[in-house]
């Protein structure tokens, strides 16, 4: 094989390898964005204070854009904070439209209630997404920033992990352990 032919063959091989590497990286980035999008949709769905069917999520390179409509500015903030707390989210562009406003006196009570709801949703989501905790067997209740975990776990280590996940969540003041070890 002469040098020119060898050079052409090597160029084609190297070019196709570089293209393959770029395609693999694009696929991995798309898969990661899809994973984040799934977590975001699930988080919004698990929150009883938000109508997740009125909120759309779009993820690109770990940046989440929220569009759609919510009932109040507190709901808008809640949705943004819930998504911002998810692993892998780099930034949140909250473009949700607020449909109605609440008075200032109702806003504080509503804000506290929504903070507790946000905490409950974030803790429950983190438990469900943890491969080492049986999150579906744990109930999460929150009142005034105090998280109560009830249910069953298979070991003391799983209990400790569930408690640590709850304690390491933003806006948690304390964690009450009502978990039973069954294993």
PDB file of C-alpha atoms in Angstrom:
ATOM      1  CA  UNK A   1       0.000   0.000   0.000  1.00  0.00           C
ATOM      2  CA  UNK A   2       1.499   3.308  -0.952  1.00  0.00           C
ATOM      3  CA  UNK A   3       1.816   6.237   1.455  1.00  0.00           C
ATOM      4  CA  UNK A   4      -1.022   8.242  -0.090  1.00  0.00           C
ATOM      5  CA  UNK A   5      -3.495   5.375   0.140  1.00  0.00           C
ATOM      6  CA  UNK A   6      -2.364   4.630   3.703  1.00  0.00           C
ATOM      7  CA  UNK A   7      -2.812   8.299   4.640  1.00  0.00           C
ATOM      8  CA  UNK A   8      -6.328   8.368   3.194  1.00  0.00           C
ATOM      9  CA  UNK A   9      -7.306   5.134   4.992  1.00  0.00           C
ATOM     10  CA  UNK A  10      -5.883   6.411   8.304  1.00  0.00           C
ATOM     11  CA  UNK A  11      -7.682   9.749   7.893  1.00  0.00           C
ATOM     12  CA  UNK A  12     -10.993   8.006   7.259  1.00  0.00           C
ATOM     13  CA  UNK A  13     -10.489   5.713  10.265  1.00  0.00           C
ATOM     14  CA  UNK A  14      -9.537   8.549  12.601  1.00  0.00           C
ATOM     15  CA  UNK A  15     -12.379  10.716  11.346  1.00  0.00           C
ATOM     16  CA  UNK A  16     -14.961   7.987  11.874  1.00  0.00           C
ATOM     17  CA  UNK A  17     -13.589   7.294  15.375  1.00  0.00           C
ATOM     18  CA  UNK A  18     -13.887  10.983  16.258  1.00  0.00           C
ATOM     19  CA  UNK A  19     -17.423  11.077  14.865  1.00  0.00           C
ATOM     20  CA  UNK A  20     -18.289   7.972  16.884  1.00  0.00           C
ATOM     21  CA  UNK A  21     -16.895   9.531  20.049  1.00  0.00           C
ATOM     22  CA  UNK A  22     -18.921  12.707  19.481  1.00  0.00           C
ATOM     23  CA  UNK A  23     -22.070  10.687  18.800  1.00  0.00           C
ATOM     24  CA  UNK A  24     -21.515   8.663  21.985  1.00  0.00           C
ATOM     25  CA  UNK A  25     -21.013  11.845  24.012  1.00  0.00           C
ATOM     26  CA  UNK A  26     -24.166  13.397  22.493  1.00  0.00           C
ATOM     27  CA  UNK A  27     -26.121  10.253  23.358  1.00  0.00           C
ATOM     28  CA  UNK A  28     -24.826  10.315  26.958  1.00  0.00           C
ATOM     29  CA  UNK A  29     -25.707  14.009  27.329  1.00  0.00           C
ATOM     30  CA  UNK A  30     -29.195  13.382  25.910  1.00  0.00           C
ATOM     31  CA  UNK A  31     -29.677  10.422  28.247  1.00  0.00           C
ATOM     32  CA  UNK A  32     -28.588  12.504  31.250  1.00  0.00           C
ATOM     33  CA  UNK A  33     -31.014  15.281  30.274  1.00  0.00           C
ATOM     34  CA  UNK A  34     -33.798  12.717  29.866  1.00  0.00           C
ATOM     35  CA  UNK A  35     -33.008  11.323  33.322  1.00  0.00           C
ATOM     36  CA  UNK A  36     -33.152  14.814  34.864  1.00  0.00           C
ATOM     37  CA  UNK A  37     -36.397  15.511  32.999  1.00  0.00           C
ATOM     38  CA  UNK A  38     -37.920  12.301  34.389  1.00  0.00           C
ATOM     39  CA  UNK A  39     -36.857  13.213  37.929  1.00  0.00           C
ATOM     40  CA  UNK A  40     -38.275  16.717  37.490  1.00  0.00           C
ATOM     41  CA  UNK A  41     -41.627  15.441  36.203  1.00  0.00           C
ATOM     42  CA  UNK A  42     -41.830  12.905  39.061  1.00  0.00           C
ATOM     43  CA  UNK A  43     -40.973  15.537  41.666  1.00  0.00           C
ATOM     44  CA  UNK A  44     -43.716  17.850  40.396  1.00  0.00           C
ATOM     45  CA  UNK A  45     -46.181  14.960  40.212  1.00  0.00           C
ATOM     46  CA  UNK A  46     -45.497  13.933  43.832  1.00  0.00           C
ATOM     47  CA  UNK A  47     -46.167  17.441  45.132  1.00  0.00           C
ATOM     48  CA  UNK A  48     -49.813  17.737  46.170  1.00  0.00           C
ATOM     49  CA  UNK A  49     -49.772  21.546  46.008  1.00  0.00           C
ATOM     50  CA  UNK A  50     -48.893  21.777  42.331  1.00  0.00           C
ATOM     51  CA  UNK A  51     -50.831  20.703  39.276  1.00  0.00           C
ATOM     52  CA  UNK A  52     -48.021  18.974  37.426  1.00  0.00           C
ATOM     53  CA  UNK A  53     -50.167  18.704  34.283  1.00  0.00           C
ATOM     54  CA  UNK A  54     -49.995  22.499  33.911  1.00  0.00           C
ATOM     55  CA  UNK A  55     -46.190  22.603  34.215  1.00  0.00           C
ATOM     56  CA  UNK A  56     -43.847  21.647  31.391  1.00  0.00           C
ATOM     57  CA  UNK A  57     -40.168  20.849  31.830  1.00  0.00           C
ATOM     58  CA  UNK A  58     -37.470  21.068  29.194  1.00  0.00           C
ATOM     59  CA  UNK A  59     -33.869  20.050  29.952  1.00  0.00           C
ATOM     60  CA  UNK A  60     -30.792  20.934  27.932  1.00  0.00           C
ATOM     61  CA  UNK A  61     -27.271  20.333  29.271  1.00  0.00           C
ATOM     62  CA  UNK A  62     -28.616  20.070  32.842  1.00  0.00           C
ATOM     63  CA  UNK A  63     -30.456  23.399  32.606  1.00  0.00           C
ATOM     64  CA  UNK A  64     -34.184  23.061  33.249  1.00  0.00           C
ATOM     65  CA  UNK A  65     -36.766  25.451  31.807  1.00  0.00           C
ATOM     66  CA  UNK A  66     -40.199  25.482  33.433  1.00  0.00           C
ATOM     67  CA  UNK A  67     -43.148  26.722  31.383  1.00  0.00           C
ATOM     68  CA  UNK A  68     -46.889  26.596  31.874  1.00  0.00           C
ATOM     69  CA  UNK A  69     -49.142  28.088  34.508  1.00  0.00           C
ATOM     70  CA  UNK A  70     -49.503  28.016  38.295  1.00  0.00           C
ATOM     71  CA  UNK A  71     -52.027  29.569  40.688  1.00  0.00           C
ATOM     72  CA  UNK A  72     -49.676  31.841  42.650  1.00  0.00           C
ATOM     73  CA  UNK A  73     -46.194  33.262  42.890  1.00  0.00           C
ATOM     74  CA  UNK A  74     -45.622  30.875  45.814  1.00  0.00           C
ATOM     75  CA  UNK A  75     -46.450  27.934  43.521  1.00  0.00           C
ATOM     76  CA  UNK A  76     -44.031  29.319  40.964  1.00  0.00           C
ATOM     77  CA  UNK A  77     -41.274  29.571  43.576  1.00  0.00           C
ATOM     78  CA  UNK A  78     -42.098  26.121  44.936  1.00  0.00           C
ATOM     79  CA  UNK A  79     -41.803  24.516  41.503  1.00  0.00           C
ATOM     80  CA  UNK A  80     -38.478  26.238  40.893  1.00  0.00           C
ATOM     81  CA  UNK A  81     -37.046  25.228  44.271  1.00  0.00           C
ATOM     82  CA  UNK A  82     -38.181  21.625  43.913  1.00  0.00           C
ATOM     83  CA  UNK A  83     -36.431  21.312  40.557  1.00  0.00           C
ATOM     84  CA  UNK A  84     -33.344  23.256  41.683  1.00  0.00           C
ATOM     85  CA  UNK A  85     -32.818  20.721  44.506  1.00  0.00           C
ATOM     86  CA  UNK A  86     -32.513  17.736  42.135  1.00  0.00           C
ATOM     87  CA  UNK A  87     -29.123  16.143  41.509  1.00  0.00           C
ATOM     88  CA  UNK A  88     -27.719  17.006  38.097  1.00  0.00           C
ATOM     89  CA  UNK A  89     -29.656  20.260  37.704  1.00  0.00           C
ATOM     90  CA  UNK A  90     -27.268  23.096  36.885  1.00  0.00           C
ATOM     91  CA  UNK A  91     -29.805  25.916  36.707  1.00  0.00           C
ATOM     92  CA  UNK A  92     -33.551  26.556  36.527  1.00  0.00           C
ATOM     93  CA  UNK A  93     -35.138  29.052  34.164  1.00  0.00           C
ATOM     94  CA  UNK A  94     -38.562  29.548  35.751  1.00  0.00           C
ATOM     95  CA  UNK A  95     -40.894  30.933  33.064  1.00  0.00           C
ATOM     96  CA  UNK A  96     -44.125  29.806  34.772  1.00  0.00           C
ATOM     97  CA  UNK A  97     -47.074  32.184  34.439  1.00  0.00           C
ATOM     98  CA  UNK A  98     -48.935  33.121  37.631  1.00  0.00           C
ATOM     99  CA  UNK A  99     -52.718  32.980  37.189  1.00  0.00           C
ATOM    100  CA  UNK A 100     -53.851  34.692  40.443  1.00  0.00           C
ATOM    101  CA  UNK A 101     -52.283  36.516  43.380  1.00  0.00           C
ATOM    102  CA  UNK A 102     -52.762  36.043  47.146  1.00  0.00           C
ATOM    103  CA  UNK A 103     -52.837  38.760  49.795  1.00  0.00           C
ATOM    104  CA  UNK A 104     -49.789  39.309  52.001  1.00  0.00           C
ATOM    105  CA  UNK A 105     -51.503  37.965  55.147  1.00  0.00           C
ATOM    106  CA  UNK A 106     -52.415  34.687  53.452  1.00  0.00           C
ATOM    107  CA  UNK A 107     -49.042  34.522  51.729  1.00  0.00           C
ATOM    108  CA  UNK A 108     -47.026  33.786  54.928  1.00  0.00           C
ATOM    109  CA  UNK A 109     -49.233  30.841  55.989  1.00  0.00           C
ATOM    110  CA  UNK A 110     -49.308  29.561  52.443  1.00  0.00           C
ATOM    111  CA  UNK A 111     -45.552  29.958  52.144  1.00  0.00           C
ATOM    112  CA  UNK A 112     -44.919  27.934  55.328  1.00  0.00           C
ATOM    113  CA  UNK A 113     -47.319  25.259  54.154  1.00  0.00           C
ATOM    114  CA  UNK A 114     -45.681  25.096  50.745  1.00  0.00           C
ATOM    115  CA  UNK A 115     -42.201  24.955  52.277  1.00  0.00           C
ATOM    116  CA  UNK A 116     -43.273  21.899  54.272  1.00  0.00           C
ATOM    117  CA  UNK A 117     -44.785  20.431  51.125  1.00  0.00           C
ATOM    118  CA  UNK A 118     -41.584  21.109  49.194  1.00  0.00           C
ATOM    119  CA  UNK A 119     -39.504  19.455  51.911  1.00  0.00           C
ATOM    120  CA  UNK A 120     -41.790  16.402  51.947  1.00  0.00           C
ATOM    121  CA  UNK A 121     -41.602  16.088  48.174  1.00  0.00           C
ATOM    122  CA  UNK A 122     -37.831  16.499  48.028  1.00  0.00           C
ATOM    123  CA  UNK A 123     -37.210  13.984  50.837  1.00  0.00           C
ATOM    124  CA  UNK A 124     -39.636  11.445  49.343  1.00  0.00           C
ATOM    125  CA  UNK A 125     -38.129  11.870  45.874  1.00  0.00           C
ATOM    126  CA  UNK A 126     -34.580  11.474  47.178  1.00  0.00           C
ATOM    127  CA  UNK A 127     -35.619   8.324  49.087  1.00  0.00           C
ATOM    128  CA  UNK A 128     -37.310   6.894  45.993  1.00  0.00           C
ATOM    129  CA  UNK A 129     -34.297   7.599  43.780  1.00  0.00           C
ATOM    130  CA  UNK A 130     -31.804   6.135  46.260  1.00  0.00           C
ATOM    131  CA  UNK A 131     -30.808   2.632  45.215  1.00  0.00           C
ATOM    132  CA  UNK A 132     -29.915   1.794  48.824  1.00  0.00           C
ATOM    133  CA  UNK A 133     -33.188   2.803  50.505  1.00  0.00           C
ATOM    134  CA  UNK A 134     -36.593   1.230  50.046  1.00  0.00           C
ATOM    135  CA  UNK A 135     -38.254   4.621  49.638  1.00  0.00           C
ATOM    136  CA  UNK A 136     -41.643   3.159  48.776  1.00  0.00           C
ATOM    137  CA  UNK A 137     -41.839   1.650  52.305  1.00  0.00           C
ATOM    138  CA  UNK A 138     -41.190   4.994  54.037  1.00  0.00           C
ATOM    139  CA  UNK A 139     -43.822   7.675  54.663  1.00  0.00           C
ATOM    140  CA  UNK A 140     -42.644  11.269  54.933  1.00  0.00           C
ATOM    141  CA  UNK A 141     -44.597  13.817  56.981  1.00  0.00           C
ATOM    142  CA  UNK A 142     -43.459  17.414  57.520  1.00  0.00           C
ATOM    143  CA  UNK A 143     -44.786  20.031  59.947  1.00  0.00           C
ATOM    144  CA  UNK A 144     -42.989  23.340  60.506  1.00  0.00           C
ATOM    145  CA  UNK A 145     -39.755  21.985  59.058  1.00  0.00           C
ATOM    146  CA  UNK A 146     -39.750  18.822  61.216  1.00  0.00           C
ATOM    147  CA  UNK A 147     -39.628  15.664  59.098  1.00  0.00           C
ATOM    148  CA  UNK A 148     -41.121  12.443  60.475  1.00  0.00           C
ATOM    149  CA  UNK A 149     -40.099   9.205  58.758  1.00  0.00           C
ATOM    150  CA  UNK A 150     -42.453   6.256  59.335  1.00  0.00           C
ATOM    151  CA  UNK A 151     -42.346   2.793  57.849  1.00  0.00           C
ATOM    152  CA  UNK A 152     -40.041  -0.164  57.559  1.00  0.00           C
ATOM    153  CA  UNK A 153     -36.441  -0.645  56.507  1.00  0.00           C
ATOM    154  CA  UNK A 154     -34.390  -3.841  56.250  1.00  0.00           C
ATOM    155  CA  UNK A 155     -31.338  -2.799  58.304  1.00  0.00           C
ATOM    156  CA  UNK A 156     -29.915  -0.245  60.712  1.00  0.00           C
ATOM    157  CA  UNK A 157     -27.676   1.015  57.894  1.00  0.00           C
ATOM    158  CA  UNK A 158     -30.725   1.646  55.676  1.00  0.00           C
ATOM    159  CA  UNK A 159     -32.390   3.524  58.580  1.00  0.00           C
ATOM    160  CA  UNK A 160     -29.268   5.664  59.059  1.00  0.00           C
ATOM    161  CA  UNK A 161     -29.134   6.442  55.334  1.00  0.00           C
ATOM    162  CA  UNK A 162     -32.828   7.422  55.208  1.00  0.00           C
ATOM    163  CA  UNK A 163     -32.356   9.715  58.230  1.00  0.00           C
ATOM    164  CA  UNK A 164     -29.229  11.272  56.688  1.00  0.00           C
ATOM    165  CA  UNK A 165     -31.060  11.932  53.418  1.00  0.00           C
ATOM    166  CA  UNK A 166     -33.831  13.718  55.331  1.00  0.00           C
ATOM    167  CA  UNK A 167     -31.411  15.694  57.539  1.00  0.00           C
ATOM    168  CA  UNK A 168     -29.378  16.853  54.523  1.00  0.00           C
ATOM    169  CA  UNK A 169     -32.403  18.329  52.754  1.00  0.00           C
ATOM    170  CA  UNK A 170     -32.725  22.122  52.666  1.00  0.00           C
ATOM    171  CA  UNK A 171     -35.225  23.715  55.099  1.00  0.00           C
ATOM    172  CA  UNK A 172     -35.274  20.669  57.435  1.00  0.00           C
ATOM    173  CA  UNK A 173     -35.072  21.753  61.078  1.00  0.00           C
ATOM    174  CA  UNK A 174     -35.223  18.279  62.660  1.00  0.00           C
ATOM    175  CA  UNK A 175     -35.946  14.633  61.808  1.00  0.00           C
ATOM    176  CA  UNK A 176     -38.109  12.291  63.895  1.00  0.00           C
ATOM    177  CA  UNK A 177     -37.261   8.602  63.473  1.00  0.00           C
ATOM    178  CA  UNK A 178     -40.276   6.289  63.562  1.00  0.00           C
ATOM    179  CA  UNK A 179     -38.730   3.680  61.252  1.00  0.00           C
ATOM    180  CA  UNK A 180     -38.852  -0.012  62.150  1.00  0.00           C
ATOM    181  CA  UNK A 181     -36.073  -2.415  61.165  1.00  0.00           C
ATOM    182  CA  UNK A 182     -37.605  -5.647  59.861  1.00  0.00           C
ATOM    183  CA  UNK A 183     -34.536  -7.525  58.668  1.00  0.00           C
TER     184      UNK A 183
END
